[in-house]
Every structure is written in structure tokens, then in C-alpha cells.
CSV table of C-alpha atoms and ligand atoms in Angstrom, one decimal:
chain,number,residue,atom,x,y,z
L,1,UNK,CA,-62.6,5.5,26.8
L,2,UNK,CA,-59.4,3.9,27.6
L,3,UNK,CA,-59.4,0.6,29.8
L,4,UNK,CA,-57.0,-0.2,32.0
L,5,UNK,CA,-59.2,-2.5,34.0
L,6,UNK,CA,-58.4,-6.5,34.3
L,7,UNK,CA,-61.5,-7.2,32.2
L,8,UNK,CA,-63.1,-7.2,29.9
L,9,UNK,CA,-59.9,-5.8,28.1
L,10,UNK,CA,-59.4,-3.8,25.3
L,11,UNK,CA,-59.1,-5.9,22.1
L,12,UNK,CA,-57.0,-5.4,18.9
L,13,UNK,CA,-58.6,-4.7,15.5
L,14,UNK,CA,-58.8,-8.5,13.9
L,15,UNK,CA,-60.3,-9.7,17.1
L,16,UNK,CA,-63.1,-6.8,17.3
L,17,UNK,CA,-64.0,-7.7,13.2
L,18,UNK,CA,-65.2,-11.1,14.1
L,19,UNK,CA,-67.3,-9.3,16.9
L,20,UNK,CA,-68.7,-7.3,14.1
L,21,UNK,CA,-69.7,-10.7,11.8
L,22,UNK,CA,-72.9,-12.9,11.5
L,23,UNK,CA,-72.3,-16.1,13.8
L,24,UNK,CA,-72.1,-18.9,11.7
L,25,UNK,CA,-73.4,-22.2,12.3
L,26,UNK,CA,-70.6,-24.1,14.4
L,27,UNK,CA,-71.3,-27.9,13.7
L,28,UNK,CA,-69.2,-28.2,10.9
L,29,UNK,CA,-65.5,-29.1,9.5
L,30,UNK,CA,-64.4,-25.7,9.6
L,31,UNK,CA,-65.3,-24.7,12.9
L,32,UNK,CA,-63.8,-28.0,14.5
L,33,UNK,CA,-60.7,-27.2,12.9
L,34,UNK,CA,-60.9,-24.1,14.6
L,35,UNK,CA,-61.1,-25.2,18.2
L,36,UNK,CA,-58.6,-28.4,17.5
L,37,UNK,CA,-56.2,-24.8,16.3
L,38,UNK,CA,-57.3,-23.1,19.4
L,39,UNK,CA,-56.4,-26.2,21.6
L,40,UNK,CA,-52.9,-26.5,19.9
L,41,UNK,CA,-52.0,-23.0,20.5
L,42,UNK,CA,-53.3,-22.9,23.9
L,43,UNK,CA,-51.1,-25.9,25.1
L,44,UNK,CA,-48.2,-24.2,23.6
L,45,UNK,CA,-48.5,-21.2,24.9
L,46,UNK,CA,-49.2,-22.8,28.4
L,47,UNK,CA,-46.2,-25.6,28.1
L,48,UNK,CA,-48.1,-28.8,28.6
L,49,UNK,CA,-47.0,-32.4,27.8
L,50,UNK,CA,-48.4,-33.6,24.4
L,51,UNK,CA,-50.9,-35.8,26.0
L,52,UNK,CA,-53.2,-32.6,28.1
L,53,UNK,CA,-56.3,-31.8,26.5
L,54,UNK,CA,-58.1,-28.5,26.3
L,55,UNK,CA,-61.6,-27.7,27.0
L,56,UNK,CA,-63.5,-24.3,26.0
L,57,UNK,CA,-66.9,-23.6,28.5
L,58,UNK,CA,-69.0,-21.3,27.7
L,59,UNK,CA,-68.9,-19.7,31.3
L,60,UNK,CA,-67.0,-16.9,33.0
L,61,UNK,CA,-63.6,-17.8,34.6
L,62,UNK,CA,-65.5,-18.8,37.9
L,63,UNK,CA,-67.4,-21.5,36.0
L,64,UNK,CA,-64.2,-22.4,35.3
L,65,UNK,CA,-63.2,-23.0,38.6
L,66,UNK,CA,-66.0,-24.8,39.6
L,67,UNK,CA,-66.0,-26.9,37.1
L,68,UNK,CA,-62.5,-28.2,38.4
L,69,UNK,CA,-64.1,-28.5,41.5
L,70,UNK,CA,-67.3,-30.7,40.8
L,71,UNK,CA,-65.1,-32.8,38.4
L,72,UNK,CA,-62.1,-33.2,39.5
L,73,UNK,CA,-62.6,-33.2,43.7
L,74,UNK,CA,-64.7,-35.2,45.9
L,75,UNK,CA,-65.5,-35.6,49.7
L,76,UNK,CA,-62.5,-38.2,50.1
L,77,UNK,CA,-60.3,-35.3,48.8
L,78,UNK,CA,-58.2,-33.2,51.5
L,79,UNK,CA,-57.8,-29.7,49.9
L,80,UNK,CA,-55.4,-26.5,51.2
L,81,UNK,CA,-56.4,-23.7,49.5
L,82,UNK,CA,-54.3,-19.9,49.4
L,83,UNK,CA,-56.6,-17.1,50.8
L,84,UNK,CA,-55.6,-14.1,49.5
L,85,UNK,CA,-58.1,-12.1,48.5
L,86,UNK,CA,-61.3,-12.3,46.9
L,87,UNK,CA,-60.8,-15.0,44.0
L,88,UNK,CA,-59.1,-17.1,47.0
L,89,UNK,CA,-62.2,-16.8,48.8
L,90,UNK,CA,-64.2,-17.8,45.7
L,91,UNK,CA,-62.1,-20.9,45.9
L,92,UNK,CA,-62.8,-21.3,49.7
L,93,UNK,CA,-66.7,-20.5,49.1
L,94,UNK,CA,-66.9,-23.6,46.2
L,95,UNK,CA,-65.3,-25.9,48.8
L,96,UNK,CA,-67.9,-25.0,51.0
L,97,UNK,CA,-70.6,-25.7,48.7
L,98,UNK,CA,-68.9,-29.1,47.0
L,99,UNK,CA,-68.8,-30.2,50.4
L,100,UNK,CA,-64.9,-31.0,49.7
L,101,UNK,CA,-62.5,-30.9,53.3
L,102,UNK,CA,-59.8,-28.2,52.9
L,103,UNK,CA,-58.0,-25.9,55.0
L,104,UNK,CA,-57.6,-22.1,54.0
L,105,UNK,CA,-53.8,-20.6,54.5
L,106,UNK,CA,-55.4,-17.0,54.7
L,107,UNK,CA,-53.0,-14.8,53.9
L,108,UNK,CA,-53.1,-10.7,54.4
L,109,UNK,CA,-53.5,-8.6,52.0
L,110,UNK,CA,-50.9,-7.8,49.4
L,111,UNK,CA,-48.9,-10.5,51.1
L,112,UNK,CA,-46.6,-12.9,49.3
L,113,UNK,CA,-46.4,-17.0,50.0
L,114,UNK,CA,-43.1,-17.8,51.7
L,115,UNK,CA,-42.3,-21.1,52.5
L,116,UNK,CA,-42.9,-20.9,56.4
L,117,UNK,CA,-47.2,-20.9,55.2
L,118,UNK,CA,-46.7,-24.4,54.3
L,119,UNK,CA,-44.3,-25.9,56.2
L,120,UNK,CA,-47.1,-27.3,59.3
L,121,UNK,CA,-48.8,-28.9,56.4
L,122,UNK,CA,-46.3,-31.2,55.1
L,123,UNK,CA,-47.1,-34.6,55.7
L,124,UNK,CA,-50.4,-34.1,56.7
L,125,UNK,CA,-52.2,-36.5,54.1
L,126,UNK,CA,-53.7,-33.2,52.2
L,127,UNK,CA,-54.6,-34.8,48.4
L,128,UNK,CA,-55.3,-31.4,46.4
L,129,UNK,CA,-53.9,-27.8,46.3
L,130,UNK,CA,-56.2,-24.7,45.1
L,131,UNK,CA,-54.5,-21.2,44.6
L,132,UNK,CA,-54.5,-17.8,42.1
L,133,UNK,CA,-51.4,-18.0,40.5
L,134,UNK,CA,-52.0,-14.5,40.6
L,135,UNK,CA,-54.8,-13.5,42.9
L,136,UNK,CA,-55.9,-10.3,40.8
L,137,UNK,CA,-57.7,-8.6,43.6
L,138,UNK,CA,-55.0,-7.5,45.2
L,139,UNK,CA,-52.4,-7.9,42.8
L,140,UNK,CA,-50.4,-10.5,44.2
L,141,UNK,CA,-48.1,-13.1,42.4
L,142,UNK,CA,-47.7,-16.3,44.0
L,143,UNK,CA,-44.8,-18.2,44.4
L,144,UNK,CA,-45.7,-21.1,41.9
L,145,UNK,CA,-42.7,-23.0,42.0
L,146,UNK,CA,-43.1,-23.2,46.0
L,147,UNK,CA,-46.2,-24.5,45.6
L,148,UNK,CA,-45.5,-27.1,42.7
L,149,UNK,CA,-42.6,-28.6,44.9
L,150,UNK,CA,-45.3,-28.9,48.0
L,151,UNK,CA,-47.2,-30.5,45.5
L,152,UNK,CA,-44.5,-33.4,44.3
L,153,UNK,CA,-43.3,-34.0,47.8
L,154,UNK,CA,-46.8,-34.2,49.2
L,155,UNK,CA,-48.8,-36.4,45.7
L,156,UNK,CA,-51.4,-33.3,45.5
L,157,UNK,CA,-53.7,-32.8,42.7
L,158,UNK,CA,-52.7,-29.2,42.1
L,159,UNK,CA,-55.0,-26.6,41.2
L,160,UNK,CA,-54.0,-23.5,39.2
L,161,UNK,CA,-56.0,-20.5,38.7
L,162,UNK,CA,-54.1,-18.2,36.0
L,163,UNK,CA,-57.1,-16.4,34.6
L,164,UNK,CA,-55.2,-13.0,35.3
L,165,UNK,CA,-51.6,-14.4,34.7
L,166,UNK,CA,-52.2,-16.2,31.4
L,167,UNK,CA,-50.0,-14.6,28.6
L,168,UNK,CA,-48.5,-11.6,31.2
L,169,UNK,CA,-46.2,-13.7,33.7
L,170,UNK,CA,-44.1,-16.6,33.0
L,171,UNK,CA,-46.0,-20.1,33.3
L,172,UNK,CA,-44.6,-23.7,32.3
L,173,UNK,CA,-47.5,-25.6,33.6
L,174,UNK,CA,-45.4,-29.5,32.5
L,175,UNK,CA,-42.6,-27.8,34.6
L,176,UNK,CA,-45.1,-27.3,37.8
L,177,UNK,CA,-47.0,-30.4,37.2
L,178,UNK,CA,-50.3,-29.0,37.8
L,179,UNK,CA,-53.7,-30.9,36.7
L,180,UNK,CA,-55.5,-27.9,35.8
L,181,UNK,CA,-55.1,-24.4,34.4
L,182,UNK,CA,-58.1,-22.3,34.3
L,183,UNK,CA,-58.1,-18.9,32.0
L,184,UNK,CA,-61.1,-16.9,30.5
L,185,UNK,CA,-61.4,-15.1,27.5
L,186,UNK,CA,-61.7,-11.6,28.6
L,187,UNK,CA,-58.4,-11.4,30.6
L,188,UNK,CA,-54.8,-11.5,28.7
L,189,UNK,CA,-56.5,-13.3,26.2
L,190,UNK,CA,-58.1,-10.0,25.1
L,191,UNK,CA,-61.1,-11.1,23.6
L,192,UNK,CA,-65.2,-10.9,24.7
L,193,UNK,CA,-66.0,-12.4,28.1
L,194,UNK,CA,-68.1,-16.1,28.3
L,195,UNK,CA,-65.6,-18.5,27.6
L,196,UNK,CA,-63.5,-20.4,30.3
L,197,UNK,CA,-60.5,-22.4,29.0
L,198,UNK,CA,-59.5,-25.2,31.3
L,199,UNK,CA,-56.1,-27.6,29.9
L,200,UNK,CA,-55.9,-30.6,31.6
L,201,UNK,CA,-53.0,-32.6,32.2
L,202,UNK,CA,-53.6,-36.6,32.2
L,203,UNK,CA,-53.8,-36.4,36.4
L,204,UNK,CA,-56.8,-34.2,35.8
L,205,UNK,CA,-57.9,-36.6,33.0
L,206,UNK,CA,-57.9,-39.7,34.8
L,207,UNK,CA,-60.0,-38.0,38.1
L,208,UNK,CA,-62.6,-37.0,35.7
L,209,UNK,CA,-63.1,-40.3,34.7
L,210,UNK,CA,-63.5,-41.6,37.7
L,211,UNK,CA,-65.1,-39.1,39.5
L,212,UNK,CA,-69.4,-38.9,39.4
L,213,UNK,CA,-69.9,-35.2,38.1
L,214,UNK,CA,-73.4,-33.5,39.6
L,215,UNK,CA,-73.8,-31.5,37.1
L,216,UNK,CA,-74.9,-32.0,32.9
L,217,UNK,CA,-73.7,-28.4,31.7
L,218,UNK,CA,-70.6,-28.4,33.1
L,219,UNK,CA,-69.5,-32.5,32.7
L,220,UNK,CA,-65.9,-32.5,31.5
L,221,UNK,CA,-66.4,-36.0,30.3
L,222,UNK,CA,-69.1,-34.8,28.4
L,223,UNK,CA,-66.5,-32.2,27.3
L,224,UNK,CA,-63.9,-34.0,26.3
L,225,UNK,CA,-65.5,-36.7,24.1
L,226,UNK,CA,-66.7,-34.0,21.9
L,227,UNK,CA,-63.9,-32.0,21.7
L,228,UNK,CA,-61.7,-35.3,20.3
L,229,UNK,CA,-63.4,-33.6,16.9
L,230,UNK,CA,-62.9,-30.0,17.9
L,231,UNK,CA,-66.9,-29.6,19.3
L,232,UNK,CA,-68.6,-29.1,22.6
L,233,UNK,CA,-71.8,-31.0,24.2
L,234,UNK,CA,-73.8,-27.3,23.9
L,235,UNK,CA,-74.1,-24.5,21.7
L,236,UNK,CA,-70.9,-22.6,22.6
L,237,UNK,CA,-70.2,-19.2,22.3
L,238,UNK,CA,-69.7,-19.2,19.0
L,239,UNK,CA,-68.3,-16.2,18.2
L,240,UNK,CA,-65.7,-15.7,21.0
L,241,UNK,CA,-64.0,-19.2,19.7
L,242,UNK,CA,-63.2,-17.5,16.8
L,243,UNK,CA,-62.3,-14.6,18.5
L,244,UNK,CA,-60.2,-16.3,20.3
L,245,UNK,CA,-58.5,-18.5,17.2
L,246,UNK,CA,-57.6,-14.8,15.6
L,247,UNK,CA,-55.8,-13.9,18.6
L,248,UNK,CA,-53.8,-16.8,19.5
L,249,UNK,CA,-52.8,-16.7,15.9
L,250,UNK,CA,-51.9,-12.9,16.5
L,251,UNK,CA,-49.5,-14.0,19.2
L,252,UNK,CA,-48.4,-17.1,17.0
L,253,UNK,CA,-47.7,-14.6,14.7
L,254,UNK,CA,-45.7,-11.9,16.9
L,255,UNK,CA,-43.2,-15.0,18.3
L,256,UNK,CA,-45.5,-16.9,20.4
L,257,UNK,CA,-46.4,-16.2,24.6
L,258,UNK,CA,-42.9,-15.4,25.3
L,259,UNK,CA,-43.1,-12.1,23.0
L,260,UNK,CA,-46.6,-11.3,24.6
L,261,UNK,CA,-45.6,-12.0,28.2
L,262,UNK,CA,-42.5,-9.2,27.3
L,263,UNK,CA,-44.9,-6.5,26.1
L,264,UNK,CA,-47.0,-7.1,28.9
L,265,UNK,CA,-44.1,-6.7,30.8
L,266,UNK,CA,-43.1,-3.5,29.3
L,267,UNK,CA,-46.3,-1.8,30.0
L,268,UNK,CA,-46.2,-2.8,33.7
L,269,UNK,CA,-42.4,-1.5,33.6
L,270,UNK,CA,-43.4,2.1,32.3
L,271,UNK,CA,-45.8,2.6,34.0
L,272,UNK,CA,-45.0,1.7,37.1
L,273,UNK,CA,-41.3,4.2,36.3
L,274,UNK,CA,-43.7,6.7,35.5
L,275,UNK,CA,-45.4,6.6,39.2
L,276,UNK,CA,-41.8,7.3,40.7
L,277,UNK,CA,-40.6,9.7,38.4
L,278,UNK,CA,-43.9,12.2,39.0
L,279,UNK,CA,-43.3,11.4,42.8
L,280,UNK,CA,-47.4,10.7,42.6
L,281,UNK,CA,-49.5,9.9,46.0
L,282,UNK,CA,-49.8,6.3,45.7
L,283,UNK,CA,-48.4,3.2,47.3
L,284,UNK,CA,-47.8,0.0,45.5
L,285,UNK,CA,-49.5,-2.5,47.9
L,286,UNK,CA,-48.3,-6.1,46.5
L,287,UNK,CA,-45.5,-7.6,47.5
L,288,UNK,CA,-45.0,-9.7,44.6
L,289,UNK,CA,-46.3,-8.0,41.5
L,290,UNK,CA,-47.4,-9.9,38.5
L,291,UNK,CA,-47.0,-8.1,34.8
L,292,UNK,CA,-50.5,-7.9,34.2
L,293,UNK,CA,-51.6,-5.8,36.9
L,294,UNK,CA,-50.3,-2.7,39.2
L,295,UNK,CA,-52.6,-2.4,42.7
L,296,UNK,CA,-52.2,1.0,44.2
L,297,UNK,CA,-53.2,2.7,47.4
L,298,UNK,CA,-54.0,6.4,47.5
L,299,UNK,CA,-52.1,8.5,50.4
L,300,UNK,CA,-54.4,11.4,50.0
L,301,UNK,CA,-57.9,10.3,48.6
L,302,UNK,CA,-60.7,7.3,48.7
L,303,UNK,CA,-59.9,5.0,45.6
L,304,UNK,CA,-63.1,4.9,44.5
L,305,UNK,CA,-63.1,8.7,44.2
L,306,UNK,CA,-60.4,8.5,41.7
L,307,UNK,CA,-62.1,5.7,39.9
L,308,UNK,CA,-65.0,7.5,39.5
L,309,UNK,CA,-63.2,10.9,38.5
L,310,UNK,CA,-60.8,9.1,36.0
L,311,UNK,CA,-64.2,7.3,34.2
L,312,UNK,CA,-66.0,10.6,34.7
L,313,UNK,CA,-64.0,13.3,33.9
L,314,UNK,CA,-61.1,11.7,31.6
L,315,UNK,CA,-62.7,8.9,29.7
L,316,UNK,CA,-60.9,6.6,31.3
L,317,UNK,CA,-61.4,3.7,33.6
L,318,UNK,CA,-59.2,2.1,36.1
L,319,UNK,CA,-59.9,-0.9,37.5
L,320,UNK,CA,-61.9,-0.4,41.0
L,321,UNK,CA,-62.0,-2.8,44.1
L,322,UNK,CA,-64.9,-4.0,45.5
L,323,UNK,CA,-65.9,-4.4,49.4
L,324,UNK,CA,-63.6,-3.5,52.2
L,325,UNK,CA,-60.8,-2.8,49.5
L,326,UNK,CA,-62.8,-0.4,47.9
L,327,UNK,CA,-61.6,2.7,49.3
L,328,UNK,CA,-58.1,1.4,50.0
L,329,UNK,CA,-57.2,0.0,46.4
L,330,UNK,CA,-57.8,0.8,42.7
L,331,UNK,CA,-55.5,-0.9,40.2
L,332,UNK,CA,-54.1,0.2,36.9
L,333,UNK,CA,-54.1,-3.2,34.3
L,334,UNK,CA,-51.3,-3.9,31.6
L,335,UNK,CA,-53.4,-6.6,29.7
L,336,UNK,CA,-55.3,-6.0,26.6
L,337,UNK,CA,-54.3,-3.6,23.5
L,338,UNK,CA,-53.0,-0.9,25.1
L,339,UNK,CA,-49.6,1.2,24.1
L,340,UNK,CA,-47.3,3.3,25.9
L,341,UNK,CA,-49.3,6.5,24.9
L,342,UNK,CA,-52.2,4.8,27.2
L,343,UNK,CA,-50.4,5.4,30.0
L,344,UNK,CA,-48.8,8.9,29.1
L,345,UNK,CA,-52.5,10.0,29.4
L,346,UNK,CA,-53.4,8.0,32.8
L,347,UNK,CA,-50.4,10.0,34.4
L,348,UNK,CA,-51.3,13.2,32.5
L,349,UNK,CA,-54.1,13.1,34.1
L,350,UNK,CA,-52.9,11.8,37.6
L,351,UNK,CA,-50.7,15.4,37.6
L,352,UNK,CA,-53.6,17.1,36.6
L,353,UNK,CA,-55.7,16.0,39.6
L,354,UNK,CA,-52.8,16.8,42.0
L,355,UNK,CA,-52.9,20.0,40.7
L,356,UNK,CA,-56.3,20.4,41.3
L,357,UNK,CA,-56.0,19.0,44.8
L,358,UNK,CA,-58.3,16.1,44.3
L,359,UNK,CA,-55.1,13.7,45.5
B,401,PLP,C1,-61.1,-12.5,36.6
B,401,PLP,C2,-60.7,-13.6,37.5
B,401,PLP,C3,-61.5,-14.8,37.7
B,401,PLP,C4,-62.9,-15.0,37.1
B,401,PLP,O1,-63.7,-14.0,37.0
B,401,PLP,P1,-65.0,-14.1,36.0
B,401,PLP,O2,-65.6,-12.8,36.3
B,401,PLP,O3,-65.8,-15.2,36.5
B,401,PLP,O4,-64.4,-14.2,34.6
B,401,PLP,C5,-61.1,-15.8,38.5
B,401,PLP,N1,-59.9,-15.7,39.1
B,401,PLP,C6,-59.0,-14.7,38.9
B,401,PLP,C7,-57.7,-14.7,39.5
B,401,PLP,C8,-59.4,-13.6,38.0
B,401,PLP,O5,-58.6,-12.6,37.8
């Protein structure tokens, strides 16, 4: 099978070896030393002042983002939070449950954030700002910048989702002055799913201390005094840490998040050529694309129905939506180890369906 979904990703070589390994035991010198590496190379990549810390959860993205939540928010906290799509309304769904005020800028579908959404809520007292920096649903890139000057002008604790834009769009989080990045393992990172990496700046730092965190597993105060010697409070998941250190050193290795981001890029660039040049029955229904993932709506036939022809009959998958996008959009990912070739057969095989009548 090839995998152009948005996760779990395909991985390269190095990275699959250690999935083949015994798990060794992980309280020792030489597996701190490899999550104090991993934190090093994960505030590089993401551009954070010397003083942010990383932590590693052993949890899907989403636990990553409830974790920010239950740390970092409470109920004297006024929260706006972009609706875009279905990790937005993950987001708005946690708010809910935290019990944390917001307002929800609901936004359609494939719809970018212009500065006319935020504009009534200047001035309005709001203390925290959630978004996607790429809400992966529907393929849309937000306006980040937008949002971090919102941010300054208005002293919010800002949010940042990048789970799906990590390492495949452009992302100086010192520069935006965000509190929180969230990423998981299985996304550009290209490794197993389970782990959630959170950075946090010293905003982020300083509401966790102060802040009464309902919840043992998922205490980032319990976090962070262990990982001041490279552990965690729990048994983590061992494995994808080191999974993870072999692949930021892999990118280390190629010339850092800059080279990774341009062959990301690159795939997203062919591809989406590719599309035009065979004149094929799709529309592309972002208006702000992000590199690491091309959402397309078919003219002529149910989404789904390609899906499940492309995984059935050409051992491949695309990435499929899920409720009332389901029949509308399918997306094509650029993330993971894919090549050009990848995508030669994707289209190959979009002509061949055309020719067949199916689209
Ligand atoms: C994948 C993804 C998540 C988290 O999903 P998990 O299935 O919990 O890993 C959250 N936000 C965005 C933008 C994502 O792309």
C-alpha cells in the first residue's frame, strides 16, 4: 500500500528499525539523554526562545490539546477559538467540557481567516486564543501572523495547534509569541502514533504553575519536573521516543526543518501540477493551502467512493473525510516518506478510473 493519508504516515527505513527492536528499559542515562536530544531538536526546529521547555505525552495529538486546556485555562479565562472544521470543533467541544468561557469564530468550510473575523473582538477583555494552525480537515492554513498580532495587541495566552503543520509549513513560534505548540508523532513527524509533543514558552510555564490541574496523568507540572533529567512521571511510549530521536536527527542531518518543510513543499507542488495538467475532475476546496495536505472535491463521484476504490483496487489509500464531509472531500497528504513516483501512481491511476467512467 501507499499512504497518502495525514496519519499515521509512512515512515523512512531508520525510523521503522527501531519499530522492529526489543523496548529497552527507559529509566536510565542513556534514554534521558535521548529525550533532553529530542527536546533540543524540537525547539529548533519550532524556533523557540532558549528558555521554552518540551514535554513528550504519551497520548494522541488530542490529549495534547487537552492537556493545554486543563493546565493552562481556567474559568476566569475568556477564550475565542477558530471553528473551522472538525479539529476546531474538538477545541470548541474541550471548552465545553473544561467549563472555560470562549466564543467560537465559526468559519465555512475551506474558508480562510481575514482580518474582518476578528475585528468585533478587539478590546473585548478575551485572555486566550485557540486555533489549527492548519485545520487538517479541510485543508485550510490559517493566517498565523493575523492571529499572533491579535494576540499582542489584545495580552492573550495563544494557543497553537500545528499537529498537521509541524515540519510542512513555515512556523517561528518566538516570532508569533505563542504559549503552546501541540504536535503528535504520527503526522510530519513520520513516526508511530501515541506520543503528543507540547513546547512551552515561559507564558505557558508560569500558568501551569499557577493553575490547579484536575487531572494526575496529564499534570504538566508533574511533566516538567521530570523532564529537567530527560524522563516523564509514567511509563512512556518507549519506543516511539526513540523513534522519534532517529528522525529529528534524520532532518538534523538533511539541513534542519527548513530542508524538510521544502520537500514537503515539493510534493504538494507536483502533485497538485499534476491535477491541472491531466485536466482531472476535482476541485481544490481550501482557500489557503498548507504543504502538507491537498483537500479535493470530486465533480463527478461520492469521495468516499474513490477512497474506497483507490484502497481496494490500487493499494493505495487516500485520506477520507468523516461526517457531512464525507462524500464531498477526500484529501491527498504530502507528509511522511513519500517520493515523486508516489504520486505518478496516484494520478496513473486517477486517469485510469476516468477511463473507466468511475469519475
Ligand atoms: C491529527 C490532528 C489532531 C490530533 O489527532 P489525533 O488523532 O488525536 O492524533 C489534532 N489537530 C489536528 C490539526 C490534526 O491534524
Amino acid at each position: 500500500m501507499i499512504n497518502f493519508t495525514v496519519g499515521p504516515v509512512q515512515s523512512s527505513d531508520a525510523v521503522r528499525a527501531i519499530g522492529a527492536e526489543q523496548v529497552p528499559y527507559f529509566r536510565t542515562a542513556e534514554f534521558s539523554e535521548t529525550m533532553l536530544e529530542n527536546e533540543r531538536l524540537i525547539k529548533k526546529f519550532a524556533h523557540t526562545t532558549e528558555n521554552s521547555r518540551v514535554v513528550f505525552l504519551t497520548c494522541s495529538g488530542s490529549g495534547g490539546m487537552e492537556t493545554a486546556i486543563m493546565n493552562c485555562l481556567n474559568k476566569n479565562d475568556k477564550a475565542l477559538v477558530i471553528n473551522g472544521g472538525s479539529f476546531g470543533e474538538r477545541f470548541v467541544e474541550l471548552l465545553t467540557l473544561h467549563e472555560i468561557p470562549f466564543t467560537e469564530i465559526k468559519l465555512e468550510y475551506g474558508k480562510a481567516l481575514k482580518p474582518e473575523h476578528l475585528v468585533q473582538y478587539e478590546r473585548q477583555g478575551y485572555t486566550a486564543f485557540l486555533l489549527q494552525k492548519h485545520e487538517t480537515s479541510t485543508g485550510v492554513h490559517y493566517d498565523i501572523d493575523l492571529v499572533a498580532d491579535f494576540c499582542t495587541r489584545n495580552g492573550c495566552f495563544l494557543i497553537v495547534d500545528t499537529i498537521s503543520t509541524f515540519l510542512c509549513d513555515p512556523f517561528d513560534m518566538e516570532a508569533t509569541g505563542a504559549g503552546i505548540m501541540i504536535t503528535g508523532s504520527q503526522k510530519a513527524l513520520a513516526c508511530a502514533p501515541g506520543i503528543a509533543v507540547m513546547v512551552l514558552a515561559p507564558s505557558a510555564l508560569k500558568r501551569i504553575e499557577e493553575n490547579k490541574c484536575s487531572c494526575q496523568y496529564l499534570d504538566l507540572k508533574l511533566a516538567l519536573e521530570n523532564m529537567e533529567r530527560g524522563q516523564t512521571p509514567w511509563t512512556p511510549a518507549v519506543g516511539i521516543l526513540r523513534q522519534i530521536n532517529v528522525r529529528l536527527k534524520e532532518i538534523e542531518a538533511m539541513g534542519g526543518a527548513e530542508v524538510e518543510i521544502a520537500r514537503c513543499a515539493e510534493l504538494a507542488r507536483y502533485f497538485r501540477e499534476k491535477l491541472v495538467q491531466h485536466d482531472l475532475p476535482f476541485e481544490i476546496v481550501s482557500e489557503s493551502l498548507s504543504n502538507a495536505v491537498t483537500p479535493l472535491h470530486p465533480t463527478t463521484q461520492s469521495a468516499f467512493e474513490i477512497f474506497l476504490k483507490i484502497k481496494d483496487e490500487y493499494g493505495m489509500w487516500v485520506c477520507p473525510n468523516g461526517g457531512d464531509m464525507k462524500d464531498m472531500i477526500f484529501r491527498v497528504g504530502h507528509i511522511g516518506y513519500l517520493q515523486k513516483e508516489d504520486y505518478d501512481k496516484l494520478i496513473a491511476a486517477f486517469i485510469d478510473l476516468r477511463e473507466k467512467k468511475f469519475i
